Amino acid sequence: MTLKVYADRFSQPSRAVLIFCKINGIDFEEITIEVLKLQQFTPEYKEINPMSEVPAIVDGKFKLFESHAILMCLACAYPGVADHWYPADIFKRAKIHSVLDWHHSYLRRGATGLVYNTILAPLNGLPSNPQASDEAKKILPKSLSILEDYWLEGTGQFLLGNSEPSIADISLVCEIMQLEFLSEKDFRRLLSPYKKVLQWIEDIKNATAPYFDEVHMVLFGAQKGIREQMVTQSVSNPEGGIQHK
Amino acid sequence: MTLKVYADRFSQPSRAVLIFCKINGIDFEEITIEVLKLQQFTPEYKEINPMSEVPAIVDGKFKLFESHAILMCLACAYPGVADHWYPADIFKRAKIHSVLDWHHSYLRRGATGLVYNTILAPLNGLPSNPQASDEAKKILPKSLSILEDYWLEGTGQFLLGNSEPSIADISLVCEIMQLEFLSEKDFRRLLSPYKKVLQWIEDIKNATAPYFDEVHMVLFGAQKGIREQMVTQSVSNPEGGIQHK
């Protein structure tokens, strides 16, 4: 029975799971669930994930959703995954859980809150939440500072000072990569104070090459069109850019 | 070296960790960090948890924060914890991770968003976020429905249809217990449609007796005063109650 990964490459947790499978040589079938076409709401997909979110995995009768849970499970259940991705050592593993839980309350709220409310919702004619966007604008720089000064502290170039990447590195980098949807100016202004974060993104890209770029291709393809649309909109609404708070 | 648990019993993840330690006979020292007195911001505590949140644990040189990560670590690293709390079986464990990740995005956002913005912030003279509160009012009943119809599906009385509780049961029940801060009328109106959830709360109380009530005592003590204050406020502002959306 082959592992099935239900994913949309526009979704950052989907990309994390796909890159993880590819870099670890896990045999799987990718099944695309196009979120913008609302395919996550079909009765068939709701049988797999009643939350109607991507990604999810199915292997025989076993079904699982939530990307962190999926990454942990894949690391343990499939052969050939090197220990550094999700160490067997209880205390090293605990630190990875700590980063992943932090991700939910900080980086994800910041990055997804900002990109959804200032880019994706307006471009797709969906209602955006200005207060959620304001909150995201505060949480995102704070999260990037914590990444820079705390999680990337230490001698190694990866999270927790490790010299090799873990599932937390892949998960968090994919979250940050969606910021590529912002205008080039906003992206630079937001990320440029965080030298270690920028270097870390490059280090993960290299550690997971060529799969990182392959899986992000669809995002880079969409980025150009989105940036052009945003420039058009900002000409008619010059106050609409991202402000730091 | 004794395990040190830094906690505030007013914080729901702190209560989860304390109950877990007590029911499993883990030897620990409880160190109170009073959040309303801002003790989480002292330089000493920031050395333990730079996020200035509770709970956190310290054992010798090992430090850890984020309550889900702490529960997983305690279940693995301390002797005498029965397997059902955090099963060694990869696939059973994966399902528990899935519930815990879901908790971050649904139940926690709903319950904490509501209680903080409609009760704790106004009572403590802190700014509340009406849109976050509106969002919480939508997410909370949705989360309770998912608990009732999905996570509590199956033959056993605990989450995932298990016949014995896991760390996810303790974590999620403690989250729900903070809803006791709402007025009795709002609490009843919110919870009464969810018969399985109400029964499940009782089942966890029984499974973790007498520690559940012991650790929640401070909350029940505060509840009376808060409810009286809220009644006083609602007399002067009769539109201020919780509305279902």
CSV table of C-alpha atoms in Angstrom, one decimal:
chain,number,residue,atom,x,y,z
A,1,MET,CA,0.0,0.0,0.0
A,2,THR,CA,1.6,3.3,-1.0
A,3,LEU,CA,1.4,6.3,1.2
A,4,LYS,CA,-0.9,9.0,-0.2
A,5,VAL,CA,-0.2,12.7,0.6
A,6,TYR,CA,-3.1,15.0,0.0
A,7,ALA,CA,-1.6,18.4,-0.5
A,8,ASP,CA,-1.8,21.8,-2.2
A,9,ARG,CA,1.7,23.3,-2.9
A,10,PHE,CA,0.3,26.7,-2.2
A,11,SER,CA,-0.1,25.6,1.4
A,12,GLN,CA,3.0,26.0,3.5
A,13,PRO,CA,2.4,22.9,5.7
A,14,SER,CA,1.7,20.8,2.5
A,15,ARG,CA,5.1,21.9,1.1
A,16,ALA,CA,6.8,20.9,4.4
A,17,VAL,CA,5.4,17.4,4.2
A,18,LEU,CA,6.2,17.0,0.5
A,19,ILE,CA,9.8,18.2,0.9
A,20,PHE,CA,10.3,15.9,3.9
A,21,CYS,CA,9.0,12.9,1.9
A,22,LYS,CA,11.2,13.6,-1.1
A,23,ILE,CA,14.4,14.3,0.8
A,24,ASN,CA,14.0,11.1,2.8
A,25,GLY,CA,13.2,9.0,-0.2
A,26,ILE,CA,9.7,8.0,1.2
A,27,ASP,CA,7.7,6.5,-1.6
A,28,PHE,CA,4.4,8.3,-1.9
A,29,GLU,CA,1.7,9.4,-4.2
A,30,GLU,CA,0.9,13.1,-4.2
A,31,ILE,CA,-2.8,13.9,-4.6
A,32,THR,CA,-3.5,17.6,-5.2
A,33,ILE,CA,-6.4,19.2,-3.3
A,34,GLU,CA,-6.8,22.7,-4.7
A,35,VAL,CA,-7.8,24.9,-1.8
A,36,LEU,CA,-8.7,27.9,-4.0
A,37,LYS,CA,-11.1,25.6,-5.9
A,38,LEU,CA,-12.6,24.5,-2.5
A,39,GLN,CA,-11.7,20.9,-3.2
A,40,GLN,CA,-11.0,20.4,0.6
A,41,PHE,CA,-14.8,20.6,1.1
A,42,THR,CA,-15.8,17.6,-1.0
A,43,PRO,CA,-17.4,14.7,1.0
A,44,GLU,CA,-14.6,12.4,-0.2
A,45,TYR,CA,-11.9,14.7,1.3
A,46,LYS,CA,-13.9,15.3,4.4
A,47,GLU,CA,-13.8,11.6,5.0
A,48,ILE,CA,-10.0,12.0,5.2
A,49,ASN,CA,-9.8,15.3,7.0
A,50,PRO,CA,-13.1,16.5,8.5
A,51,MET,CA,-11.4,19.9,9.2
A,52,SER,CA,-11.2,20.4,5.4
A,53,GLU,CA,-7.5,21.4,5.6
A,54,VAL,CA,-4.4,20.3,3.8
A,55,PRO,CA,-2.2,18.3,4.2
A,56,ALA,CA,-3.4,14.9,5.2
A,57,ILE,CA,-2.0,11.4,4.7
A,58,VAL,CA,-3.5,8.0,4.2
A,59,ASP,CA,-1.7,4.7,4.3
A,60,GLY,CA,-4.0,1.7,4.1
A,61,LYS,CA,-6.6,2.3,6.8
A,62,PHE,CA,-4.5,4.9,8.7
A,63,LYS,CA,-5.5,8.5,8.2
A,64,LEU,CA,-3.8,11.5,9.7
A,65,PHE,CA,-4.0,15.3,9.5
A,66,GLU,CA,-2.1,18.3,11.1
A,67,SER,CA,1.3,18.7,9.5
A,68,HIS,CA,3.4,18.5,12.6
A,69,ALA,CA,1.8,15.2,13.6
A,70,ILE,CA,2.3,14.0,10.0
A,71,LEU,CA,6.0,14.9,10.0
A,72,MET,CA,6.6,13.2,13.4
A,73,CYS,CA,4.8,10.1,12.2
A,74,LEU,CA,6.6,9.9,8.9
A,75,ALA,CA,9.9,10.2,10.6
A,76,CYS,CA,9.1,7.3,12.9
A,77,ALA,CA,7.1,5.0,10.7
A,78,TYR,CA,9.0,5.0,7.4
A,79,PRO,CA,12.4,3.5,7.0
A,80,GLY,CA,15.5,5.4,6.0
A,81,VAL,CA,14.8,8.7,7.8
A,82,ALA,CA,18.0,9.9,9.5
A,83,ASP,CA,17.8,10.4,13.2
A,84,HIS,CA,18.6,14.2,13.0
A,85,TRP,CA,15.1,14.9,11.5
A,86,TYR,CA,13.4,13.7,14.7
A,87,PRO,CA,15.9,12.4,17.2
A,88,ALA,CA,15.0,9.3,19.2
A,89,ASP,CA,16.6,10.9,22.3
A,90,ILE,CA,13.8,12.1,24.5
A,91,PHE,CA,15.3,15.4,25.4
A,92,LYS,CA,16.4,16.4,21.9
A,93,ARG,CA,12.9,15.4,20.7
A,94,ALA,CA,11.3,17.5,23.5
A,95,LYS,CA,13.1,20.6,22.2
A,96,ILE,CA,11.8,20.0,18.7
A,97,HIS,CA,8.2,19.7,20.1
A,98,SER,CA,8.8,23.0,21.9
A,99,VAL,CA,9.7,24.7,18.6
A,100,LEU,CA,6.8,23.2,16.8
A,101,ASP,CA,4.3,24.3,19.5
A,102,TRP,CA,5.8,27.8,19.5
A,103,HIS,CA,5.3,27.8,15.7
A,104,HIS,CA,1.5,27.6,16.2
A,105,SER,CA,1.2,30.6,18.5
A,106,TYR,CA,3.8,32.9,17.0
A,107,LEU,CA,5.3,32.4,13.5
A,108,ARG,CA,2.2,30.9,12.0
A,109,ARG,CA,-0.2,33.5,13.4
A,110,GLY,CA,2.2,36.2,12.2
A,111,ALA,CA,3.0,35.0,8.7
A,112,THR,CA,-0.4,33.4,7.8
A,113,GLY,CA,-2.3,36.3,9.4
A,114,LEU,CA,-0.4,38.8,7.4
A,115,VAL,CA,-0.3,37.1,4.0
A,116,TYR,CA,-3.9,36.0,4.2
A,117,ASN,CA,-5.4,39.4,5.3
A,118,THR,CA,-3.2,41.7,3.2
A,119,ILE,CA,-2.7,39.7,0.1
A,120,LEU,CA,-4.7,36.5,-0.5
A,121,ALA,CA,-8.1,37.6,0.8
A,122,PRO,CA,-8.1,41.0,-1.0
A,123,LEU,CA,-6.9,39.4,-4.3
A,124,ASN,CA,-9.5,36.6,-4.1
A,125,GLY,CA,-12.4,38.9,-3.2
A,126,LEU,CA,-12.7,37.4,0.3
A,127,PRO,CA,-13.3,39.4,3.5
A,128,SER,CA,-10.1,40.3,5.3
A,129,ASN,CA,-9.9,41.1,9.0
A,130,PRO,CA,-8.0,44.3,9.6
A,131,GLN,CA,-7.5,43.7,13.3
A,132,ALA,CA,-6.1,40.2,12.6
A,133,SER,CA,-3.8,41.8,10.1
A,134,ASP,CA,-2.7,44.4,12.6
A,135,GLU,CA,-2.1,41.7,15.2
A,136,ALA,CA,-0.1,39.7,12.6
A,137,LYS,CA,2.1,42.8,11.8
A,138,LYS,CA,3.0,42.9,15.5
A,139,ILE,CA,3.5,39.2,16.0
A,140,LEU,CA,5.5,38.6,12.8
A,141,PRO,CA,8.6,40.8,13.6
A,142,LYS,CA,8.5,39.6,17.2
A,143,SER,CA,8.5,36.0,15.9
A,144,LEU,CA,11.4,36.7,13.5
A,145,SER,CA,13.4,38.3,16.4
A,146,ILE,CA,12.8,35.2,18.6
A,147,LEU,CA,13.9,33.0,15.7
A,148,GLU,CA,17.0,35.1,15.1
A,149,ASP,CA,18.0,35.6,18.8
A,150,TYR,CA,16.8,32.4,20.5
A,151,TRP,CA,16.0,29.5,18.2
A,152,LEU,CA,19.0,30.1,16.0
A,153,GLU,CA,21.3,30.7,18.9
A,154,GLY,CA,24.3,28.3,19.2
A,155,THR,CA,27.0,26.9,17.0
A,156,GLY,CA,25.2,24.9,14.4
A,157,GLN,CA,23.4,26.6,11.5
A,158,PHE,CA,20.0,25.1,12.2
A,159,LEU,CA,17.3,25.5,14.9
A,160,LEU,CA,18.3,24.7,18.4
A,161,GLY,CA,21.9,25.2,17.5
A,162,ASN,CA,21.9,21.8,15.6
A,163,SER,CA,24.3,21.1,12.8
A,164,GLU,CA,21.7,19.1,10.9
A,165,PRO,CA,18.1,20.1,10.1
A,166,SER,CA,15.0,18.7,11.9
A,167,ILE,CA,11.4,18.5,11.0
A,168,ALA,CA,11.0,21.9,12.8
A,169,ASP,CA,13.4,23.5,10.4
A,170,ILE,CA,11.4,22.4,7.4
A,171,SER,CA,8.1,23.4,8.9
A,172,LEU,CA,9.2,26.9,10.0
A,173,VAL,CA,11.0,27.7,6.8
A,174,CYS,CA,8.0,26.8,4.7
A,175,GLU,CA,5.9,29.1,6.8
A,176,ILE,CA,8.4,32.0,6.2
A,177,MET,CA,8.5,31.2,2.5
A,178,GLN,CA,4.9,32.4,2.0
A,179,LEU,CA,6.1,35.9,2.8
A,180,GLU,CA,7.5,35.8,-0.8
A,181,PHE,CA,3.9,36.8,-1.7
A,182,LEU,CA,4.6,40.2,-0.3
A,183,SER,CA,6.0,43.0,-2.5
A,184,GLU,CA,9.7,42.7,-3.0
A,185,LYS,CA,10.1,46.0,-1.0
A,186,ASP,CA,8.0,44.7,2.0
A,187,PHE,CA,9.7,41.3,1.9
A,188,ARG,CA,13.2,42.9,2.0
A,189,ARG,CA,12.1,45.4,4.7
A,190,LEU,CA,10.6,42.7,6.8
A,191,LEU,CA,13.4,40.1,6.6
A,192,SER,CA,16.6,42.2,6.1
A,193,PRO,CA,17.1,42.8,9.9
A,194,TYR,CA,17.4,39.1,10.5
A,195,LYS,CA,20.7,38.0,9.0
A,196,LYS,CA,20.7,34.6,10.7
A,197,VAL,CA,17.2,33.9,9.6
A,198,LEU,CA,18.1,34.7,6.0
A,199,GLN,CA,21.2,32.5,6.1
A,200,TRP,CA,19.2,29.7,7.7
A,201,ILE,CA,16.6,29.8,4.8
A,202,GLU,CA,19.5,29.3,2.4
A,203,ASP,CA,21.0,26.5,4.5
A,204,ILE,CA,17.7,24.6,4.5
A,205,LYS,CA,17.3,25.2,0.8
A,206,ASN,CA,20.7,23.6,0.3
A,207,ALA,CA,20.1,20.8,2.7
A,208,THR,CA,16.9,19.8,0.9
A,209,ALA,CA,18.0,20.6,-2.7
A,210,PRO,CA,16.7,20.0,-5.3
A,211,TYR,CA,13.3,19.4,-3.6
A,212,PHE,CA,13.0,22.7,-1.9
A,213,ASP,CA,12.9,24.7,-5.1
A,214,GLU,CA,10.9,22.0,-6.9
A,215,VAL,CA,8.1,22.1,-4.3
A,216,HIS,CA,8.2,25.9,-4.1
A,217,MET,CA,8.1,26.4,-7.9
A,218,VAL,CA,4.3,26.9,-7.9
A,219,LEU,CA,4.7,29.7,-5.3
A,220,PHE,CA,7.5,31.4,-7.2
A,221,GLY,CA,5.4,31.2,-10.3
A,222,ALA,CA,2.4,32.8,-8.6
A,223,GLN,CA,4.5,35.4,-6.9
A,224,LYS,CA,5.2,37.4,-10.0
A,225,GLY,CA,1.5,37.7,-10.9
A,226,ILE,CA,0.6,38.6,-7.3
A,227,ARG,CA,3.3,41.2,-7.0
A,228,GLU,CA,2.1,42.8,-10.3
A,229,GLN,CA,-1.5,42.8,-9.1
A,230,MET,CA,-0.4,44.3,-5.8
A,231,VAL,CA,1.6,47.0,-7.5
A,232,THR,CA,-1.5,47.9,-9.6
A,233,GLN,CA,-3.6,48.1,-6.4
A,234,SER,CA,-1.0,50.1,-4.5
A,235,VAL,CA,-0.9,52.7,-7.3
A,236,SER,CA,-4.7,53.3,-6.7
A,237,ASN,CA,-4.2,53.0,-2.9
A,238,PRO,CA,-0.7,54.2,-2.0
A,239,GLU,CA,-1.4,53.8,1.7
A,240,GLY,CA,-2.0,50.1,1.3
A,241,GLY,CA,1.5,48.8,1.9
A,242,ILE,CA,2.7,46.8,4.9
A,243,GLN,CA,3.6,49.0,7.9
A,244,HIS,CA,5.9,47.8,10.7
A,245,LYS,CA,4.5,48.2,14.2
B,1,MET,CA,17.8,16.6,41.3
B,2,THR,CA,14.0,17.2,41.6
B,3,LEU,CA,11.9,18.3,38.7
B,4,LYS,CA,10.8,21.9,39.1
B,5,VAL,CA,7.4,22.9,37.5
B,6,TYR,CA,7.0,26.7,37.1
B,7,ALA,CA,3.2,27.3,37.0
B,8,ASP,CA,0.3,29.5,37.7
B,9,ARG,CA,-2.8,27.6,38.6
B,10,PHE,CA,-4.9,30.3,36.8
B,11,SER,CA,-3.3,29.2,33.6
B,12,GLN,CA,-4.9,26.2,31.9
B,13,PRO,CA,-1.7,24.6,30.5
B,14,SER,CA,-0.1,25.0,33.9
B,15,ARG,CA,-3.0,23.1,35.4
B,16,ALA,CA,-2.7,20.3,32.8
B,17,VAL,CA,1.0,19.8,33.7
B,18,LEU,CA,0.3,19.8,37.4
B,19,ILE,CA,-2.5,17.3,37.3
B,20,PHE,CA,-0.5,15.0,35.0
B,21,CYS,CA,2.5,15.0,37.4
B,22,LYS,CA,0.2,14.4,40.5
B,23,ILE,CA,-1.8,11.6,38.9
B,24,ASN,CA,1.3,9.9,37.8
B,25,GLY,CA,3.2,10.2,41.0
B,26,ILE,CA,6.0,12.2,39.5
B,27,ASP,CA,8.1,13.8,42.2
B,28,PHE,CA,8.2,17.6,41.6
B,29,GLU,CA,8.5,21.0,43.2
B,30,GLU,CA,5.8,23.5,42.2
B,31,ILE,CA,7.1,27.0,41.8
B,32,THR,CA,4.4,29.6,41.4
B,33,ILE,CA,4.8,32.3,38.8
B,34,GLU,CA,2.0,34.8,39.3
B,35,VAL,CA,1.1,36.0,35.8
B,36,LEU,CA,-1.2,38.7,37.0
B,37,LYS,CA,1.7,40.1,39.0
B,38,LEU,CA,3.9,39.9,35.9
B,39,GLN,CA,6.3,37.5,37.5
B,40,GLN,CA,6.8,35.8,34.2
B,41,PHE,CA,8.8,38.9,33.0
B,42,THR,CA,11.5,38.7,35.7
B,43,PRO,CA,15.1,38.2,34.3
B,44,GLU,CA,15.3,35.0,36.4
B,45,TYR,CA,12.2,33.5,34.8
B,46,LYS,CA,13.1,34.7,31.3
B,47,GLU,CA,16.3,32.6,31.7
B,48,ILE,CA,13.9,29.6,32.0
B,49,ASN,CA,11.4,30.7,29.4
B,50,PRO,CA,12.3,33.6,27.2
B,51,MET,CA,8.7,33.7,26.0
B,52,SER,CA,7.6,34.7,29.5
B,53,GLU,CA,4.8,32.2,29.6
B,54,VAL,CA,3.8,29.4,32.0
B,55,PRO,CA,4.3,26.5,32.4
B,56,ALA,CA,7.9,25.6,32.1
B,57,ILE,CA,10.0,22.8,33.6
B,58,VAL,CA,13.6,22.5,34.8
B,59,ASP,CA,15.4,19.3,35.7
B,60,GLY,CA,19.1,19.8,36.3
B,61,LYS,CA,20.4,21.6,33.2
B,62,PHE,CA,17.4,20.7,31.1
B,63,LYS,CA,14.8,23.4,30.5
B,64,LEU,CA,11.5,23.1,28.5
B,65,PHE,CA,8.5,25.2,27.8
B,66,GLU,CA,5.2,24.7,25.8
B,67,SER,CA,2.8,22.5,27.7
B,68,HIS,CA,2.2,19.9,25.1
B,69,ALA,CA,6.0,19.4,24.7
B,70,ILE,CA,6.3,19.2,28.5
B,71,LEU,CA,3.5,16.6,28.8
B,72,MET,CA,5.1,14.4,26.1
B,73,CYS,CA,8.5,14.7,27.7
B,74,LEU,CA,7.2,13.9,31.2
B,75,ALA,CA,5.4,10.9,29.9
B,76,CYS,CA,8.5,9.5,28.3
B,77,ALA,CA,11.2,10.5,30.7
B,78,TYR,CA,9.8,9.8,34.1
B,79,PRO,CA,9.1,6.3,35.4
B,80,GLY,CA,5.7,5.0,36.3
B,81,VAL,CA,3.6,6.7,33.6
B,82,ALA,CA,1.1,4.2,32.2
B,83,ASP,CA,1.3,3.8,28.4
B,84,HIS,CA,-2.3,5.1,27.8
B,85,TRP,CA,-1.2,8.6,28.6
B,86,TYR,CA,1.1,8.8,25.6
B,87,PRO,CA,1.3,5.4,23.9
B,88,ALA,CA,4.6,4.0,22.6
B,89,ASP,CA,2.7,2.8,19.4
B,90,ILE,CA,3.6,5.2,16.6
B,91,PHE,CA,0.2,5.3,15.1
B,92,LYS,CA,-1.7,5.8,18.4
B,93,ARG,CA,0.8,8.5,19.4
B,94,ALA,CA,0.3,10.2,16.0
B,95,LYS,CA,-3.4,10.5,16.6
B,96,ILE,CA,-2.6,12.2,20.0
B,97,HIS,CA,-0.3,14.6,18.2
B,98,SER,CA,-3.1,15.4,15.8
B,99,VAL,CA,-5.5,16.3,18.6
B,100,LEU,CA,-2.9,18.4,20.3
B,101,ASP,CA,-2.1,20.3,17.1
B,102,TRP,CA,-5.8,20.8,16.5
B,103,HIS,CA,-6.1,22.2,20.0
B,104,HIS,CA,-3.7,25.1,19.1
B,105,SER,CA,-5.8,26.3,16.1
B,106,TYR,CA,-9.3,25.6,17.3
B,107,LEU,CA,-10.2,25.0,21.0
B,108,ARG,CA,-7.4,27.3,22.4
B,109,ARG,CA,-8.1,30.1,20.1
B,110,GLY,CA,-11.8,29.9,20.9
B,111,ALA,CA,-11.7,29.4,24.7
B,112,THR,CA,-8.7,31.7,25.5
B,113,GLY,CA,-9.8,34.3,22.9
B,114,LEU,CA,-13.2,34.5,24.5
B,115,VAL,CA,-12.3,34.4,28.2
B,116,TYR,CA,-9.4,36.8,27.8
B,117,ASN,CA,-11.2,39.4,25.7
B,118,THR,CA,-14.6,39.3,27.4
B,119,ILE,CA,-13.7,38.6,31.0
B,120,LEU,CA,-10.0,38.8,32.1
B,121,ALA,CA,-8.9,41.9,30.0
B,122,PRO,CA,-11.9,44.1,31.0
B,123,LEU,CA,-11.7,43.0,34.7
B,124,ASN,CA,-8.0,43.8,34.8
B,125,GLY,CA,-8.2,47.1,33.0
B,126,LEU,CA,-6.3,45.7,30.0
B,127,PRO,CA,-7.2,46.4,26.4
B,128,SER,CA,-9.4,43.8,24.8
B,129,ASN,CA,-9.7,43.0,21.1
B,130,PRO,CA,-13.4,43.0,20.1
B,131,GLN,CA,-12.7,41.3,16.7
B,132,ALA,CA,-10.6,38.6,18.4
B,133,SER,CA,-13.5,38.1,20.8
B,134,ASP,CA,-16.0,37.9,17.9
B,135,GLU,CA,-13.7,35.4,16.1
B,136,ALA,CA,-13.4,33.4,19.4
B,137,LYS,CA,-17.3,33.3,19.7
B,138,LYS,CA,-17.4,31.7,16.2
B,139,ILE,CA,-14.5,29.3,16.8
B,140,LEU,CA,-15.5,28.1,20.2
B,141,PRO,CA,-18.9,26.5,19.4
B,142,LYS,CA,-17.3,25.1,16.2
B,143,SER,CA,-14.5,23.5,18.3
B,144,LEU,CA,-17.0,22.1,20.8
B,145,SER,CA,-19.0,20.6,17.9
B,146,ILE,CA,-15.9,19.0,16.5
B,147,LEU,CA,-15.0,17.6,20.0
B,148,GLU,CA,-18.5,16.2,20.4
B,149,ASP,CA,-18.9,14.8,16.9
B,150,TYR,CA,-15.4,13.8,15.9
B,151,TRP,CA,-12.8,13.5,18.7
B,152,LEU,CA,-15.3,11.9,21.1
B,153,GLU,CA,-16.7,9.5,18.5
B,154,GLY,CA,-16.2,5.8,19.2
B,155,THR,CA,-16.8,3.4,22.0
B,156,GLY,CA,-14.5,4.6,24.7
B,157,GLN,CA,-15.4,7.6,26.8
B,158,PHE,CA,-12.2,9.5,26.1
B,159,LEU,CA,-10.8,11.3,23.1
B,160,LEU,CA,-10.1,9.2,20.0
B,161,GLY,CA,-12.6,6.7,21.3
B,162,ASN,CA,-10.1,5.5,23.9
B,163,SER,CA,-11.1,3.7,27.1
B,164,GLU,CA,-8.4,5.4,29.1
B,165,PRO,CA,-7.3,9.1,29.0
B,166,SER,CA,-4.2,10.5,27.3
B,167,ILE,CA,-2.3,13.7,27.7
B,168,ALA,CA,-4.6,15.2,25.1
B,169,ASP,CA,-7.6,14.6,27.3
B,170,ILE,CA,-6.0,16.5,30.2
B,171,SER,CA,-4.8,19.3,28.0
B,172,LEU,CA,-8.1,19.9,26.3
B,173,VAL,CA,-10.3,19.6,29.4
B,174,CYS,CA,-8.2,22.2,31.3
B,175,GLU,CA,-8.7,24.5,28.3
B,176,ILE,CA,-12.5,24.1,28.6
B,177,MET,CA,-12.5,24.5,32.4
B,178,GLN,CA,-11.5,28.2,32.0
B,179,LEU,CA,-15.0,28.7,30.6
B,180,GLU,CA,-16.1,28.5,34.2
B,181,PHE,CA,-15.1,32.2,34.4
B,182,LEU,CA,-18.1,33.0,32.2
B,183,SER,CA,-21.5,33.7,33.9
B,184,GLU,CA,-23.4,30.6,34.9
B,185,LYS,CA,-26.0,31.4,32.3
B,186,ASP,CA,-23.4,31.8,29.5
B,187,PHE,CA,-21.5,28.7,30.6
B,188,ARG,CA,-24.7,26.6,30.5
B,189,ARG,CA,-25.9,28.1,27.2
B,190,LEU,CA,-22.5,27.4,25.6
B,191,LEU,CA,-21.9,23.9,26.9
B,192,SER,CA,-25.4,22.4,27.3
B,193,PRO,CA,-25.7,21.3,23.6
B,194,TYR,CA,-22.6,19.1,24.0
B,195,LYS,CA,-23.7,16.2,26.1
B,196,LYS,CA,-20.7,14.0,25.3
B,197,VAL,CA,-18.3,16.9,26.1
B,198,LEU,CA,-20.0,17.4,29.5
B,199,GLN,CA,-19.8,13.7,30.3
B,200,TRP,CA,-16.2,13.6,29.2
B,201,ILE,CA,-15.3,16.5,31.5
B,202,GLU,CA,-16.8,14.4,34.4
B,203,ASP,CA,-14.9,11.3,33.2
B,204,ILE,CA,-11.6,13.1,33.3
B,205,LYS,CA,-12.4,14.6,36.7
B,206,ASN,CA,-13.0,11.1,38.0
B,207,ALA,CA,-10.0,9.6,36.3
B,208,THR,CA,-7.7,12.2,37.8
B,209,ALA,CA,-9.4,12.6,41.2
B,210,PRO,CA,-8.6,14.0,43.7
B,211,TYR,CA,-6.0,16.1,41.8
B,212,PHE,CA,-8.3,17.6,39.2
B,213,ASP,CA,-10.4,19.5,41.8
B,214,GLU,CA,-7.3,20.2,44.0
B,215,VAL,CA,-5.6,22.0,41.1
B,216,HIS,CA,-8.7,23.7,39.9
B,217,MET,CA,-9.6,25.0,43.4
B,218,VAL,CA,-8.0,28.4,42.8
B,219,LEU,CA,-10.1,28.8,39.7
B,220,PHE,CA,-13.4,27.8,41.4
B,221,GLY,CA,-12.4,30.2,44.2
B,222,ALA,CA,-11.9,33.1,41.8
B,223,GLN,CA,-15.0,32.2,39.7
B,224,LYS,CA,-17.4,33.4,42.4
B,225,GLY,CA,-15.8,36.8,42.6
B,226,ILE,CA,-15.5,37.2,38.9
B,227,ARG,CA,-19.1,36.2,38.3
B,228,GLU,CA,-20.3,38.8,40.9
B,229,GLN,CA,-18.2,41.5,39.2
B,230,MET,CA,-19.5,40.5,35.8
B,231,VAL,CA,-23.1,40.7,37.1
B,232,THR,CA,-22.4,44.2,38.4
B,233,GLN,CA,-20.9,45.2,35.0
B,234,SER,CA,-23.8,43.6,33.0
B,235,VAL,CA,-26.3,45.6,35.1
B,236,SER,CA,-24.7,48.8,33.8
B,237,ASN,CA,-24.1,47.3,30.3
B,238,PRO,CA,-26.9,44.8,29.6
B,239,GLU,CA,-25.7,44.2,26.0
B,240,GLY,CA,-22.3,42.9,27.2
B,241,GLY,CA,-23.1,39.2,27.5
B,242,ILE,CA,-21.8,36.4,25.3
B,243,GLN,CA,-23.7,36.0,22.0
B,244,HIS,CA,-23.6,32.8,20.0
B,245,LYS,CA,-22.7,33.3,16.3
